[in-house]
GROMACS .gro file of C-alpha atoms in nm:
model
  282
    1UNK     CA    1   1.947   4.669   1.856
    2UNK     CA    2   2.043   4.958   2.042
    3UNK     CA    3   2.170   5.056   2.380
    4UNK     CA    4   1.844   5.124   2.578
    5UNK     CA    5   1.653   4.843   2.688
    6UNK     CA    6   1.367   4.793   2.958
    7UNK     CA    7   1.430   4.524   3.167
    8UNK     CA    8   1.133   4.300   3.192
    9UNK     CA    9   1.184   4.049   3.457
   10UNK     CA   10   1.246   4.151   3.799
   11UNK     CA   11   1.413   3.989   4.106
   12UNK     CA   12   1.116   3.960   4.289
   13UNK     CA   13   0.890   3.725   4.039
   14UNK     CA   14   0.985   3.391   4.199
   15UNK     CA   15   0.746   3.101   4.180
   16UNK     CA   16   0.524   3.388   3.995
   17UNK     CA   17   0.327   3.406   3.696
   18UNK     CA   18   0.300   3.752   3.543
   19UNK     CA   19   0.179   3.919   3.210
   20UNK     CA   20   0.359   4.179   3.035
   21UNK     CA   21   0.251   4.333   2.708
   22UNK     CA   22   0.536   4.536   2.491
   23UNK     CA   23   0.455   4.769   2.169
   24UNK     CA   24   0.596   4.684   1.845
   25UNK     CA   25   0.984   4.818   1.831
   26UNK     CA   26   1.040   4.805   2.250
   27UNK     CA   27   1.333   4.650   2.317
   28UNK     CA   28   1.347   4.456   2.661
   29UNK     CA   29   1.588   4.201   2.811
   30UNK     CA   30   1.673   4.003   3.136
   31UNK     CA   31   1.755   4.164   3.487
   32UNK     CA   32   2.108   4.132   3.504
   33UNK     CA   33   2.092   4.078   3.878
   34UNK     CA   34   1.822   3.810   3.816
   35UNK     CA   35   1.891   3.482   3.981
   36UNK     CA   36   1.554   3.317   3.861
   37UNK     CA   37   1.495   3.076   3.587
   38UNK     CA   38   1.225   3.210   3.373
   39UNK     CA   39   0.973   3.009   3.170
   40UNK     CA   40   0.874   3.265   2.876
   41UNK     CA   41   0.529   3.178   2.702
   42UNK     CA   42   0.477   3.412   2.362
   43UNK     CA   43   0.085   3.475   2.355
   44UNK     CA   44   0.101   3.664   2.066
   45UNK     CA   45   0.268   3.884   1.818
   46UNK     CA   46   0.647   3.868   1.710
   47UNK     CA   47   0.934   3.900   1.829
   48UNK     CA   48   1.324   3.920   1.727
   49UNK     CA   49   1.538   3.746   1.955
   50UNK     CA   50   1.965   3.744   2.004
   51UNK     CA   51   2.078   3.478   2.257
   52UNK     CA   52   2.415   3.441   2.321
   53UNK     CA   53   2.595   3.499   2.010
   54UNK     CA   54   2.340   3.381   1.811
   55UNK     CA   55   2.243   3.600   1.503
   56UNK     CA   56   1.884   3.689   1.569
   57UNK     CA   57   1.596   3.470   1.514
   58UNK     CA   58   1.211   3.534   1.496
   59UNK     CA   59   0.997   3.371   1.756
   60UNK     CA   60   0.632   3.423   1.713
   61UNK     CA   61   0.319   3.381   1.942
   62UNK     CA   62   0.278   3.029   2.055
   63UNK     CA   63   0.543   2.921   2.145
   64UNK     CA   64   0.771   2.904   2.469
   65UNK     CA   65   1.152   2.939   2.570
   66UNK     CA   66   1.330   2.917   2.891
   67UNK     CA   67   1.616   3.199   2.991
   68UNK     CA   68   1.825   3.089   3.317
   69UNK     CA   69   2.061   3.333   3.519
   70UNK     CA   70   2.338   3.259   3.247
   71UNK     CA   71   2.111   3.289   2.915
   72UNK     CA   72   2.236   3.669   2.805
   73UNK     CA   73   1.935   3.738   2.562
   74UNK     CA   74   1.788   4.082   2.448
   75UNK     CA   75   1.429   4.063   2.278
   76UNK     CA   76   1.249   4.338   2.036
   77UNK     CA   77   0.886   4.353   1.985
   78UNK     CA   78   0.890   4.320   1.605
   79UNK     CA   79   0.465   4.335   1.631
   80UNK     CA   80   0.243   4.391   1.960
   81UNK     CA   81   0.382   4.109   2.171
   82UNK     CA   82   0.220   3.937   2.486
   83UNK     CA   83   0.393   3.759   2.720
   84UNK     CA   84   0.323   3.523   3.038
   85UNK     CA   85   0.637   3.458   3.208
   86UNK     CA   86   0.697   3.242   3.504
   87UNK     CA   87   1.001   3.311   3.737
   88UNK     CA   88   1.072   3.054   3.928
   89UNK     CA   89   1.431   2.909   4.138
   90UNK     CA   90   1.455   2.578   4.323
   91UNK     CA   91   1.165   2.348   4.234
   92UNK     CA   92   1.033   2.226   4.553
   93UNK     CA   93   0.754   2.019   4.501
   94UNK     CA   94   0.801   1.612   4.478
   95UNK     CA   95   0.599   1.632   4.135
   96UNK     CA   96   0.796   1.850   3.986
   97UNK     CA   97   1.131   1.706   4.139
   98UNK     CA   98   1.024   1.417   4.017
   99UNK     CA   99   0.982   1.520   3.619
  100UNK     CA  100   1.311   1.661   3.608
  101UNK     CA  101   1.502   1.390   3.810
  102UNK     CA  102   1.350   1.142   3.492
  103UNK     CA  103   1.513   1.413   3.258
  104UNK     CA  104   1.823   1.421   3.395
  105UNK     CA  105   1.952   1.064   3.193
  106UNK     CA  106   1.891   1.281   2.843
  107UNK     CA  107   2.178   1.508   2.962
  108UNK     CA  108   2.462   1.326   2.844
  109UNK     CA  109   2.270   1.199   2.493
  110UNK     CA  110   2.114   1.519   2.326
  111UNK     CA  111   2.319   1.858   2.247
  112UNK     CA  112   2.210   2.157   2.338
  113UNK     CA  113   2.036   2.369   2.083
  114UNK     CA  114   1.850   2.704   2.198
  115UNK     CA  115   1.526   2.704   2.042
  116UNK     CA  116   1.136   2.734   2.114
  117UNK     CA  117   0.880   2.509   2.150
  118UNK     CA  118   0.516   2.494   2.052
  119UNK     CA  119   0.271   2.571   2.331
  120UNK     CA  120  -0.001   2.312   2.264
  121UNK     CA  121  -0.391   2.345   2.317
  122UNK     CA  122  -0.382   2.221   2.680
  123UNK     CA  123  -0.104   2.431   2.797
  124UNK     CA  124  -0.241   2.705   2.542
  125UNK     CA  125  -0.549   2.697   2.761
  126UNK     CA  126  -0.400   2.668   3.093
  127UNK     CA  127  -0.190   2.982   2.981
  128UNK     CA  128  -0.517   3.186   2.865
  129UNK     CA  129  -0.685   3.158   3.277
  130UNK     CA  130  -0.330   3.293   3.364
  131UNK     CA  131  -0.385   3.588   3.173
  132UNK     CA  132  -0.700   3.634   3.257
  133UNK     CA  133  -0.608   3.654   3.640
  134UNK     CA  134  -0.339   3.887   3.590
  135UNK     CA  135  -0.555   4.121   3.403
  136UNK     CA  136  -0.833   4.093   3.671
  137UNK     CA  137  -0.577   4.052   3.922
  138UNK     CA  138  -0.698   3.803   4.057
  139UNK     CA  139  -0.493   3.774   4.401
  140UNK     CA  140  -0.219   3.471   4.318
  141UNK     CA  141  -0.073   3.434   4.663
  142UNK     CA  142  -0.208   3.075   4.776
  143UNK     CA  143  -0.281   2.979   4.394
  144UNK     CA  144   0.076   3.013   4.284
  145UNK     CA  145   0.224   2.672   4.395
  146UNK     CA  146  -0.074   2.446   4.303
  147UNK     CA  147  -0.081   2.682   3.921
  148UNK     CA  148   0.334   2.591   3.918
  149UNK     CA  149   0.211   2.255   3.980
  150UNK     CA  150  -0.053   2.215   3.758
  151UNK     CA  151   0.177   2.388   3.451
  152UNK     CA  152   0.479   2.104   3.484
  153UNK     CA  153   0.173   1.803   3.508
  154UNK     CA  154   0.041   1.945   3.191
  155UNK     CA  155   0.414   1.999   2.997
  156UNK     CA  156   0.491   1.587   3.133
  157UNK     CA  157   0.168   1.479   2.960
  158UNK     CA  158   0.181   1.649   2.673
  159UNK     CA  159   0.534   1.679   2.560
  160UNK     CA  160   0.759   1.419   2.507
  161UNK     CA  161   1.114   1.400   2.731
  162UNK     CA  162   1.304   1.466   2.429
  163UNK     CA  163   1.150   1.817   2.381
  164UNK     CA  164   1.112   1.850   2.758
  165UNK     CA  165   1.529   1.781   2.805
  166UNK     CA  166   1.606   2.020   2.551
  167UNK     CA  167   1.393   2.283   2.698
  168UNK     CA  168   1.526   2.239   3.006
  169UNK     CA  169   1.875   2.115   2.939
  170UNK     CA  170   2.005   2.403   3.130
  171UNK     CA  171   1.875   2.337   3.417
  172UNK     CA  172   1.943   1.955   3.388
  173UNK     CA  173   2.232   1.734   3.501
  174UNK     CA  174   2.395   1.659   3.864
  175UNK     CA  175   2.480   1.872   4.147
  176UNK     CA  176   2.209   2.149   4.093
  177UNK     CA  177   2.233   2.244   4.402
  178UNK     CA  178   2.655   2.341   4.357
  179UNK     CA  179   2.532   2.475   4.010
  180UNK     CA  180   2.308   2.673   4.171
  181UNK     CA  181   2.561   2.821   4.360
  182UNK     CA  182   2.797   2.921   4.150
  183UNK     CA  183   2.523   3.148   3.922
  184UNK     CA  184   2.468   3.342   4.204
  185UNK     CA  185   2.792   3.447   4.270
  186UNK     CA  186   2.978   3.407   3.919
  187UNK     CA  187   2.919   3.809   3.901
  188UNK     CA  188   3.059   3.919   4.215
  189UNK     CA  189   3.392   3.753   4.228
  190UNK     CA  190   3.734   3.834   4.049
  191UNK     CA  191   3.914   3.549   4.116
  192UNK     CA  192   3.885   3.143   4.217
  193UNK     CA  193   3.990   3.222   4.566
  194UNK     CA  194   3.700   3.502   4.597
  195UNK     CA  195   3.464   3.219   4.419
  196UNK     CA  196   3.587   2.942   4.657
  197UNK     CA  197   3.575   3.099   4.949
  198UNK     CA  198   3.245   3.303   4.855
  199UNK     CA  199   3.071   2.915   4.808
  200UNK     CA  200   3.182   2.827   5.097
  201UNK     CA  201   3.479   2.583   4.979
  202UNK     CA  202   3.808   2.547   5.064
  203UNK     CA  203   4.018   2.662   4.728
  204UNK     CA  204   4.093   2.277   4.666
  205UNK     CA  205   3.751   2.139   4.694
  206UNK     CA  206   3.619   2.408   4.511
  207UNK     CA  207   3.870   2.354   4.171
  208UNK     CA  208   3.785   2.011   4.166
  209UNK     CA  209   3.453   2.006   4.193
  210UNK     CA  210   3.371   2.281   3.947
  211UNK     CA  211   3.613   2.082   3.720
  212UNK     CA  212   3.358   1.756   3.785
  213UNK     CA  213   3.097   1.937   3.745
  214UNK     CA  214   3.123   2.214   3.452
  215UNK     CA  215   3.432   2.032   3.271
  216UNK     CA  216   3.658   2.259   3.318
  217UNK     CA  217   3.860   2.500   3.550
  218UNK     CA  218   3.726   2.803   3.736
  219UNK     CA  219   3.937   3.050   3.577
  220UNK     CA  220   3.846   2.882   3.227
  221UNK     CA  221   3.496   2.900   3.255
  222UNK     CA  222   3.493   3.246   3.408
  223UNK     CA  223   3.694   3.383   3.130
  224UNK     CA  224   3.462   3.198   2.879
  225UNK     CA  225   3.166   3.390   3.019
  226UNK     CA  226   3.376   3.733   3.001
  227UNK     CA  227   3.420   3.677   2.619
  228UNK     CA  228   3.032   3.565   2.558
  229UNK     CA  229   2.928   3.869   2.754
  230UNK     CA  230   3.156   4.096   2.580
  231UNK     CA  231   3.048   3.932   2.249
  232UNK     CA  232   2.686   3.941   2.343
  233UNK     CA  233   2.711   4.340   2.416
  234UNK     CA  234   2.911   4.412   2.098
  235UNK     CA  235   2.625   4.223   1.883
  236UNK     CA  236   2.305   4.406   2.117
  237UNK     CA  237   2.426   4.731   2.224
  238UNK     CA  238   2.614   5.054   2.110
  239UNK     CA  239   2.829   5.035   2.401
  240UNK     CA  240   3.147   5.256   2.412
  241UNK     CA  241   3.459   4.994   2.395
  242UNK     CA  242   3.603   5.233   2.671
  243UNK     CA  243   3.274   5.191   2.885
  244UNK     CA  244   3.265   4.811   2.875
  245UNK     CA  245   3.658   4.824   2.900
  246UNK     CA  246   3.584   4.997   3.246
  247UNK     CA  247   3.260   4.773   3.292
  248UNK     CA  248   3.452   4.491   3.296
  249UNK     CA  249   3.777   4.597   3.489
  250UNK     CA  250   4.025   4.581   3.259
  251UNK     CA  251   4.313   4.843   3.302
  252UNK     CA  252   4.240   4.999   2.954
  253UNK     CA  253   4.065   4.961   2.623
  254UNK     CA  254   4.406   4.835   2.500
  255UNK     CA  255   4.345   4.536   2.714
  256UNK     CA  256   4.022   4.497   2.629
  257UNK     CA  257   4.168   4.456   2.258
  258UNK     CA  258   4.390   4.189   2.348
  259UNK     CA  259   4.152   3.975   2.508
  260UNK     CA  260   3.926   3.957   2.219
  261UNK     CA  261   4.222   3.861   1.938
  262UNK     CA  262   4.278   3.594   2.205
  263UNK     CA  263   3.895   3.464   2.227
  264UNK     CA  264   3.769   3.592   1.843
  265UNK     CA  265   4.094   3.639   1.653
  266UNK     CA  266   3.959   3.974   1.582
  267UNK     CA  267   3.931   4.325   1.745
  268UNK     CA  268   3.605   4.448   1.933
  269UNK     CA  269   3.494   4.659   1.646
  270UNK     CA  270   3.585   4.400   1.371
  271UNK     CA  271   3.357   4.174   1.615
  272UNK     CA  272   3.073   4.472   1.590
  273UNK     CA  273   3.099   4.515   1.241
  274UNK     CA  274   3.119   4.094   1.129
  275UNK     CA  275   2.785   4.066   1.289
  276UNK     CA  276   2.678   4.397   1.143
  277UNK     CA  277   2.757   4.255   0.811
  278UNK     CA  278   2.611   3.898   0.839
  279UNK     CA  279   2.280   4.001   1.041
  280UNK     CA  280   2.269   4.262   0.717
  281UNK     CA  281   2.328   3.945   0.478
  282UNK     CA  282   2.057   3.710   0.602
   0.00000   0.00000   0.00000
């Protein structure tokens, strides 16, 4: 995939339903700045899909996925492909509290595999007056809620909670609300002190609970997600090395080169050209 990309969701589509329709070969991604959880429904067509570090994979109309503030994921429209996608944050409502809250036990039993999942003929329908409404644009404002509503009654009766927690394993487990937290500001900070005190946490409180919670130390998991990010651009982009050396603050590309023998055991453009060769071999 190449370097230019339309972003797709925007910032402002929380607790909204919205249609988007993208011709064969458009490439389209994520908001970076995005801080909403996003329920993807494939109406129709194709399309090629990286997430993560993930070699691609083909995902074709009728079926679903969910992308969160951390998912790094760049699409391309292999056919025509329609899309309803539903951006929502906190779920509010005691219904849909409740569905996840009888998910959360699967958290610790299943392992995480990214993958889609069939939309059925109930939701299939339920997804079709959506359409409709955006097309006619139908006005949303006092619907939205009760449609949010309706869509999580109709996944709990017609999915099982083993397909439901691995849809939604991301968003599963305890201390949402800290979890929560941390996405928002993971991309503005440089250090655990700037995280801490960011969250609102004295330095202390902050390393141990982030150790409770994501297994592992702040300056662990924040280097993790530098080396998935740089991974993920290497594998979706033609980015300069000296552009995402600079994107990412370190003091040269030299550095840059070091970190990823640490992380891959290889340089940035043998990590380019290893996925270049396998996504070539499959």
């Amino acid at each position: 995939m190449g370097s230019d990309t339309i972003c797709y969701i925007k910032s402002d589509l929380k607790n909204k339903f919205s249609y988007f329709k993208f011709e064969k070969d458009t490439v389209f991604q994520r908001n970076k700045a995005d801080k909403n959880n996003n329920l993807v429904f494939i109406l129709h067509g194709e399309m090629e899909v990286i997430y993560g570090d993930l070699y691609p994979r083909l995902i074709s109309g009728g079926n679903m996925i969910l992308l969160t503030p951390l998912s790094r994921c760049v699409c391309k429209a292999v056919s025509t492909v329609e899309l309803i996608i539903l951006g929502f944050g906190t779920l509010n409502h005691s219904c849909d509290k409740y569905i996840f809250q009888n998910l959360t036990p699967f958290f610790s039993l299943i392992k995480y595999e990214f993958r889609e999942l069939e939309i059925r003929e109930s939701l299939d329908r339920f997804l079709q007056l959506m359409q409709n409404y955006e097309q006619n644009q139908v006005p949303m404002a006092d619907l939205a809620s009760r449609k949010i509503q309706e869509l999580f009654i109709i996944l709990h009766a017609y999915y099982t909670s083993d397909e439901l927690a691995m849809l939604f394993y991301p968003l599963l487990g305890k201390n949402m609300e800290f979890k929560k937290l941390v996405v928002d500001y993971y991309l503005h900070v440089k250090s655990a002190g700037e995280f801490a005190e960011l969250c609102g946490y004295s330095q202390g409180v902050f390393q141990k609970k982030f150790k409770d919670v994501f297994g592992e130390t702040v300056y662990q998991w924040m280097q993790r997600q530098k080396a998935e990010y740089i991974k993920h651009r290497l594998m979706t982009s033609e980015v300069n090395l000296k552009e995402l050396a600079d994107e990412l603050n370190f003091a040269s590309s030299v550095h840059l080169n070091k970190f990823c023998k640490i992380w891959f055991g290889m340089t940035p453009s043998e990590v380019r050209q290893t996925f270049i060769l396998k996504k070539n071999l499959r």
